[in-house]
Amino acid sequence: MVMGCRFFMSTTLSLAATATATLQEFASNHAKGVAKVVLKKGKTQLFKDGSPMVYSGAVDRIVGRPPPITGDLVLVTDGTEKPIGWGLYNSVSMFCVRLMQLEDEAAKDPSCVLNVDRLLESRIGSAVELRRQLRLPSAQTNAYRLVNSEGDRLSGLIVDIFGDEAVVASSAAWVEKYKQQIRDCISKTNHVNHITWRPSIDILKEEGLDLSHSRGVDLSHSPRMALENGIYYLVSLEGQKTGFYADQRENRLYLSSISNGQKVLDVCCYTGGFALNAARGGALSVTGVDSSSPALEIARENVVLNNLDPRVISFRKEDATHFMKKAIANDDSWDIVILDPPKLAPSRKALQNASGMYRNLNSLAMQLTRRGGLLMTCSCSGAMTQSGTFLRVLQGAASMAGRKITVVRQAGAGCDHPIDPSYPEGEYLSNVLLRVQ
């Protein structure tokens, strides 16, 4: 038994040594050579644990001549220059390396080591398989997220599917560099016949790329139609937004299940996602409010697409705050109110100011909710969700409104938006259902 244990320990240590050597060997045999990004003392464990974004403040030095340039493959090492993984370098961004594969993963799957083409095939294939396990697409839904950045181990890459259309959101320099390879992988996905590329212009500027004069989006076949929970939506591919957000799919379905016989108000309704589900769920009346004329045009077309009764569901073009204040003055109220404003806190710096806006909007929404009714309130600001203060803001709103609230349900994005627990910053959506008294 002792000899067996010693043999097992010896074998384990040998395998560990081989794994380390494998990554080093791949780097030394690479045709162009591979620089090393050496981490500061005390910073290694975070990335060993899987955090994919190596920020510049964690880097002690870079070993390699000539130094790497944006898009180059690099090893990320501890202070002794022992590799912990490899990734893609950026000389400008605050995230100087996006880790693609850790050292132990490289030992298990050497085919992907320092090979972005093979890694893309593997990761996108894995993302497709996960959605199949989640029954996406299905007879009821063909609008979903296929690749969710860090959640699918491809930091900076988002792919949304709308029917046979794949919409790629690029927010990292490496994604732009490997644009064709990404297109090739996505084109092999069943049901995808068209690919629209949407570079995130402002974010890519921080990555050192100026694409402000790039056309970026193919418009030859827009708009298209998507199916979600048995409801049809027009998806406009013009501009920088699709006019449809699949992240609320499960929350919209839940709303539909509680809307029967209710009077419903959808504030900041955009193209009518929640409003349509409430009407389909049997609401007595549904009113959608938004300040965007193009969005409301699509919302009204969606009503016709789904053969919904226009006497039950209607939309109004008006500023949300102005509408709610006027409705309060008229002593109007609704059984269910949905408040889903646009991103109010694009960064942590904007969080304090945004908290005030969320508080004021929710205070008005609570006053429009009949006593004992329900308010479904949302935040798509990652800074708000990650701060953990959204419930506190809602309590402040309740105090302003002179109401008492109870949390009935808390949710985030759907299951097609996986989150890497080593990168909780990927969580951005909050959906809270409140009872208002």
XYZ file of C-alpha atoms in Angstrom:
437
model
C 0.000 0.000 0.000
C 2.828 2.415 0.927
C 4.602 1.682 -2.333
C 1.314 2.248 -4.192
C 0.853 5.629 -2.508
C 4.418 6.627 -3.289
C 3.945 5.578 -6.914
C 0.714 7.597 -7.136
C 2.337 10.698 -5.614
C 5.366 10.342 -7.876
C 3.152 9.977 -10.939
C 1.074 13.012 -9.937
C 4.154 15.168 -9.447
C 5.554 13.960 -12.752
C 2.324 14.856 -14.558
C 2.334 18.304 -12.958
C 5.915 18.864 -14.103
C 5.016 17.672 -17.607
C 2.049 20.064 -17.738
C 4.312 23.008 -16.902
C 6.910 21.923 -19.432
C 4.257 21.455 -22.108
C 3.198 25.065 -22.050
C 6.790 26.249 -21.945
C 7.695 23.906 -24.775
C 4.846 25.170 -26.931
C 6.023 28.734 -26.321
C 9.663 27.986 -27.081
C 8.738 26.132 -30.261
C 6.378 28.821 -31.494
C 7.522 30.230 -34.830
C 7.335 33.882 -33.777
C 8.385 33.390 -30.185
C 6.165 34.192 -27.221
C 6.764 36.989 -24.725
C 6.077 36.567 -21.015
C 3.870 38.863 -18.954
C 5.179 38.445 -15.417
C 2.765 39.154 -12.568
C 3.569 41.015 -9.375
C 4.024 39.135 -6.136
C 0.658 38.385 -4.564
C -1.290 38.814 -7.807
C -0.905 35.302 -9.216
C -3.660 33.439 -7.345
C -6.469 35.602 -8.731
C -5.632 34.490 -12.253
C -4.846 30.906 -11.289
C -8.395 30.833 -9.941
C -9.672 31.756 -13.389
C -10.109 35.531 -13.583
C -9.755 36.142 -17.335
C -8.744 39.827 -17.364
C -5.152 40.637 -16.425
C -5.171 44.329 -15.581
C -2.043 46.395 -16.095
C -1.634 47.084 -12.363
C -1.038 43.373 -11.756
C 1.937 43.222 -14.137
C 5.498 43.450 -12.831
C 7.394 43.233 -16.100
C 7.308 41.929 -19.665
C 10.040 39.594 -20.844
C 10.694 39.339 -24.568
C 12.340 41.243 -27.383
C 10.871 42.805 -29.340
C 8.076 43.537 -26.836
C 4.634 42.184 -27.753
C 2.114 44.320 -29.627
C -1.677 44.316 -29.468
C -3.107 40.981 -30.581
C 0.061 38.972 -29.886
C 0.024 35.680 -28.019
C 1.735 35.882 -24.614
C 2.395 33.648 -21.645
C 1.207 34.919 -18.258
C 3.573 33.798 -15.495
C 4.189 34.118 -11.788
C 7.194 36.013 -10.426
C 9.526 33.092 -11.143
C 8.373 33.115 -14.795
C 6.525 29.831 -14.347
C 3.529 29.884 -16.751
C 0.010 29.946 -15.345
C -1.632 30.311 -18.760
C -1.605 32.075 -22.094
C -3.661 34.849 -23.587
C -3.873 37.770 -26.001
C -1.987 40.962 -25.304
C -3.101 44.570 -25.583
C -0.514 47.350 -25.279
C -3.135 50.096 -24.748
C -6.042 48.697 -22.757
C -6.196 48.687 -18.956
C -6.735 44.948 -19.463
C -3.350 44.108 -20.908
C -4.028 40.368 -21.298
C -7.229 38.406 -21.805
C -6.397 34.931 -20.554
C -7.554 32.212 -22.934
C -6.294 28.996 -21.395
C -4.807 28.098 -18.026
C -1.812 25.837 -17.674
C -3.752 22.774 -16.464
C -6.241 23.186 -19.312
C -3.370 23.332 -21.764
C -2.109 19.989 -20.456
C -5.559 18.426 -20.961
C -6.113 19.931 -24.404
C -2.754 20.700 -26.056
C -4.406 21.097 -29.472
C -5.610 24.563 -28.438
C -2.368 25.791 -26.875
C -1.314 29.103 -28.463
C -3.731 28.329 -31.290
C -6.566 30.849 -31.432
C -8.230 29.183 -34.425
C -8.575 25.859 -32.611
C -9.568 27.575 -29.369
C -12.377 29.452 -31.131
C -13.669 26.226 -32.642
C -13.604 24.535 -29.237
C -15.176 27.372 -27.214
C -17.882 28.268 -29.735
C -18.659 24.571 -30.120
C -18.990 24.302 -26.342
C -21.292 27.348 -26.293
C -23.505 25.785 -28.962
C -23.687 22.534 -26.988
C -24.706 24.371 -23.796
C -27.574 26.088 -25.621
C -28.682 22.734 -26.989
C -28.806 21.439 -23.421
C -30.960 24.468 -22.584
C -33.230 23.608 -25.545
C -32.254 26.668 -27.542
C -33.382 27.186 -30.190
C -36.824 25.606 -29.795
C -40.239 25.677 -31.424
C -41.117 28.559 -29.090
C -37.858 30.543 -29.106
C -35.241 31.275 -31.772
C -33.883 34.463 -30.170
C -31.125 33.836 -27.613
C -27.505 34.526 -26.728
C -25.071 32.038 -28.235
C -21.814 33.433 -26.794
C -21.728 35.507 -23.615
C -18.188 36.882 -23.407
C -16.431 35.768 -20.199
C -19.314 33.413 -19.369
C -18.364 31.325 -22.406
C -14.612 31.835 -21.944
C -14.301 34.264 -24.882
C -13.807 37.630 -23.214
C -14.905 40.511 -25.424
C -17.096 38.446 -27.769
C -20.911 38.396 -27.682
C -23.059 36.599 -30.243
C -26.846 36.907 -30.260
C -29.073 34.776 -32.468
C -32.303 36.095 -33.986
C -33.815 33.374 -36.147
C -31.218 32.663 -38.840
C -29.294 35.864 -38.052
C -26.190 35.974 -35.839
C -25.353 39.427 -34.482
C -21.753 39.689 -33.266
C -20.883 42.391 -30.733
C -17.143 42.993 -30.643
C -15.593 44.789 -27.664
C -11.955 43.617 -27.712
C -9.061 44.170 -30.090
C -8.405 40.442 -30.392
C -11.976 39.881 -31.603
C -11.406 42.332 -34.439
C -8.084 40.690 -35.307
C -9.711 37.251 -35.557
C -12.905 38.507 -37.164
C -12.818 36.126 -40.117
C -12.093 33.072 -37.992
C -15.015 33.963 -35.708
C -17.290 34.384 -38.714
C -16.191 31.003 -40.048
C -16.973 29.265 -36.746
C -20.398 30.896 -36.390
C -21.329 30.163 -39.988
C -21.010 26.441 -39.213
C -23.736 26.727 -36.584
C -27.037 25.193 -37.624
C -29.765 27.654 -38.646
C -27.345 30.609 -39.095
C -27.543 32.018 -42.628
C -26.557 35.647 -42.017
C -23.945 37.302 -39.793
C -24.043 40.966 -38.779
C -20.890 42.429 -37.210
C -21.363 45.210 -34.642
C -18.143 46.686 -33.266
C -18.606 48.491 -29.948
C -16.983 51.712 -31.148
C -16.446 53.465 -27.791
C -15.115 50.389 -25.990
C -12.795 49.521 -28.871
C -11.318 53.031 -28.706
C -10.170 52.137 -25.181
C -8.682 49.001 -26.739
C -6.623 51.176 -29.097
C -8.825 50.743 -32.201
C -10.563 53.641 -33.929
C -13.407 52.196 -35.983
C -15.547 55.328 -35.956
C -15.448 55.488 -39.760
C -16.152 51.799 -40.207
C -19.494 50.821 -41.669
C -19.539 47.817 -39.370
C -23.115 46.676 -39.917
C -24.600 44.930 -42.944
C -28.028 46.411 -43.628
C -28.995 44.596 -46.826
C -31.420 42.199 -45.160
C -32.873 44.109 -42.193
C -35.305 44.045 -40.460
C -35.730 40.420 -39.465
C -38.189 38.541 -37.305
C -37.444 36.629 -34.106
C -39.571 34.296 -31.996
C -39.467 34.333 -28.197
C -41.795 32.406 -25.917
C -44.201 32.038 -28.837
C -44.285 35.794 -29.532
C -42.923 37.312 -32.735
C -40.710 40.401 -32.691
C -39.291 42.555 -35.440
C -35.541 42.935 -35.037
C -34.082 46.051 -36.614
C -30.417 45.662 -37.551
C -29.822 49.323 -38.277
C -27.718 51.477 -36.006
C -25.897 50.164 -32.942
C -28.844 48.392 -31.253
C -31.013 45.511 -32.371
C -34.250 46.862 -30.916
C -34.641 43.645 -28.922
C -33.000 42.290 -25.788
C -33.113 38.538 -25.230
C -31.672 38.804 -21.693
C -35.151 39.416 -20.235
C -36.744 36.394 -21.933
C -37.388 34.396 -18.761
C -38.570 37.491 -16.882
C -41.013 38.348 -19.673
C -42.338 34.796 -19.587
C -42.842 35.080 -15.823
C -44.695 38.363 -16.267
C -47.016 36.687 -18.764
C -47.873 34.038 -16.154
C -49.138 36.642 -13.628
C -50.865 39.112 -15.985
C -54.241 37.450 -16.478
C -57.050 39.845 -15.593
C -54.622 42.629 -14.604
C -54.280 46.249 -15.634
C -50.613 46.619 -16.702
C -48.306 49.609 -17.275
C -44.940 49.137 -19.043
C -42.702 52.198 -18.504
C -39.660 52.503 -20.790
C -41.262 49.767 -22.880
C -38.903 50.167 -25.873
C -40.226 47.786 -28.571
C -42.843 46.301 -26.255
C -41.310 43.068 -24.952
C -42.959 43.085 -21.514
C -46.162 44.687 -22.807
C -46.631 42.000 -25.471
C -46.133 39.228 -22.928
C -48.631 40.820 -20.543
C -51.219 41.033 -23.323
C -50.555 37.434 -24.368
C -50.937 36.437 -20.717
C -54.505 37.747 -20.605
C -54.121 41.262 -19.186
C -57.307 43.346 -19.254
C -55.351 46.355 -20.533
C -51.713 47.128 -21.271
C -50.190 50.586 -21.719
C -46.620 50.967 -22.959
C -44.727 54.249 -22.590
C -41.454 55.234 -24.262
C -39.803 58.374 -25.624
C -38.457 56.704 -28.797
C -40.652 56.996 -31.882
C -38.724 54.323 -33.863
C -39.002 51.870 -30.953
C -42.735 52.458 -30.632
C -43.230 51.990 -34.373
C -41.711 48.525 -34.010
C -43.812 47.877 -30.881
C -47.008 48.627 -32.788
C -45.907 46.402 -35.665
C -45.260 43.642 -33.108
C -48.885 43.956 -31.947
C -50.072 43.330 -35.502
C -47.581 40.478 -36.000
C -49.030 38.627 -33.022
C -52.697 39.347 -33.781
C -53.164 41.074 -30.444
C -56.199 43.246 -29.793
C -55.214 46.943 -30.177
C -58.066 47.790 -27.790
C -56.187 45.882 -25.084
C -52.582 46.945 -25.784
C -51.539 50.457 -26.767
C -48.388 52.590 -26.743
C -47.725 56.241 -25.933
C -44.757 58.390 -26.866
C -43.835 60.354 -23.782
C -40.972 60.950 -21.373
C -41.223 58.408 -18.560
C -40.905 60.906 -15.697
C -43.370 63.336 -17.258
C -45.904 60.570 -17.907
C -45.683 59.163 -14.374
C -45.992 62.558 -12.666
C -49.046 63.387 -14.758
C -50.611 59.989 -14.028
C -50.040 60.466 -10.284
C -51.693 63.879 -10.471
C -54.679 62.206 -12.160
C -54.779 59.573 -9.388
C -54.217 56.754 -11.919
C -52.977 53.351 -10.794
C -52.196 49.918 -12.254
C -52.227 46.368 -10.869
C -48.786 45.631 -12.344
C -46.159 48.211 -13.283
C -42.959 47.361 -15.178
C -40.048 49.815 -15.045
C -37.120 48.886 -17.303
C -35.081 52.042 -17.954
C -31.975 52.174 -20.180
C -28.518 51.844 -18.640
C -28.239 54.769 -16.201
C -24.833 53.857 -14.742
C -22.418 53.072 -17.593
C -19.515 53.045 -15.104
C -18.815 53.017 -11.378
C -18.062 56.730 -11.558
C -21.646 57.347 -12.657
C -23.151 55.142 -9.927
C -23.907 57.842 -7.350
C -25.759 60.031 -9.810
C -27.508 57.004 -11.327
C -28.647 55.834 -7.884
C -30.561 59.082 -7.509
C -32.205 58.611 -10.910
C -33.174 55.009 -10.106
C -34.592 56.127 -6.761
C -36.684 58.907 -8.297
C -38.038 56.762 -11.135
C -38.931 53.914 -8.793
C -40.598 56.266 -6.331
C -42.905 57.460 -9.105
C -43.544 53.888 -10.294
C -44.465 52.800 -6.764
C -47.008 55.597 -6.498
C -48.633 54.322 -9.693
C -48.853 50.753 -8.361
C -52.151 50.107 -6.597
C -51.743 49.167 -2.946
C -51.143 45.432 -2.882
C -50.111 45.483 -6.553
C -46.813 44.466 -8.115
C -43.871 46.453 -9.474
C -41.314 44.681 -11.668
C -38.312 46.986 -11.684
C -35.071 46.464 -13.567
C -31.517 47.713 -13.878
C -29.273 46.772 -16.796
C -26.363 48.756 -15.315
C -23.568 46.398 -14.327
C -22.209 48.983 -11.904
C -25.538 49.027 -10.035
C -25.993 45.247 -9.979
C -22.407 44.588 -8.873
C -22.561 47.275 -6.170
C -25.206 45.246 -4.345
C -27.099 48.446 -3.534
C -30.139 48.122 -5.807
C -32.440 46.901 -3.013
C -31.237 49.751 -0.813
C -32.065 52.208 -3.596
C -35.523 50.642 -3.909
C -36.083 50.964 -0.164
C -35.142 54.639 -0.440
C -37.639 54.991 -3.276
C -40.343 53.399 -1.116
C -39.650 55.873 1.687
C -39.938 58.763 -0.785
C -43.243 57.371 -2.086
C -44.653 56.685 1.378
C -45.047 52.995 0.503
C -44.018 49.690 2.043
C -42.373 47.156 -0.284
C -41.759 43.433 -0.063
C -39.359 41.580 -2.360
C -41.278 38.753 -4.056
C -38.771 37.629 -6.685
C -35.207 38.457 -7.713
C -33.752 37.429 -11.062
C -31.070 38.304 -13.573
C -30.524 37.481 -17.205
C -31.666 34.172 -18.701
C -29.780 30.891 -18.601
C -28.282 31.647 -22.029
C -26.247 34.413 -20.328
C -23.871 32.262 -18.221
C -21.583 33.970 -15.706
C -18.030 32.910 -14.864
C -17.899 32.981 -11.023
C -14.254 34.034 -11.222
C -15.430 37.136 -13.107
C -18.601 38.340 -11.331
C -18.285 41.652 -13.196
C -20.029 39.861 -16.064
C -23.335 40.034 -14.171
C -25.229 43.159 -15.149
C -29.017 42.646 -15.096
C -31.237 42.972 -12.026
C -34.948 42.193 -12.179
C -36.831 42.601 -8.907
C -40.541 41.967 -8.367
C -41.969 43.974 -5.470
C -45.300 43.973 -3.715
C -46.171 47.604 -3.055
C -48.455 48.544 -0.158
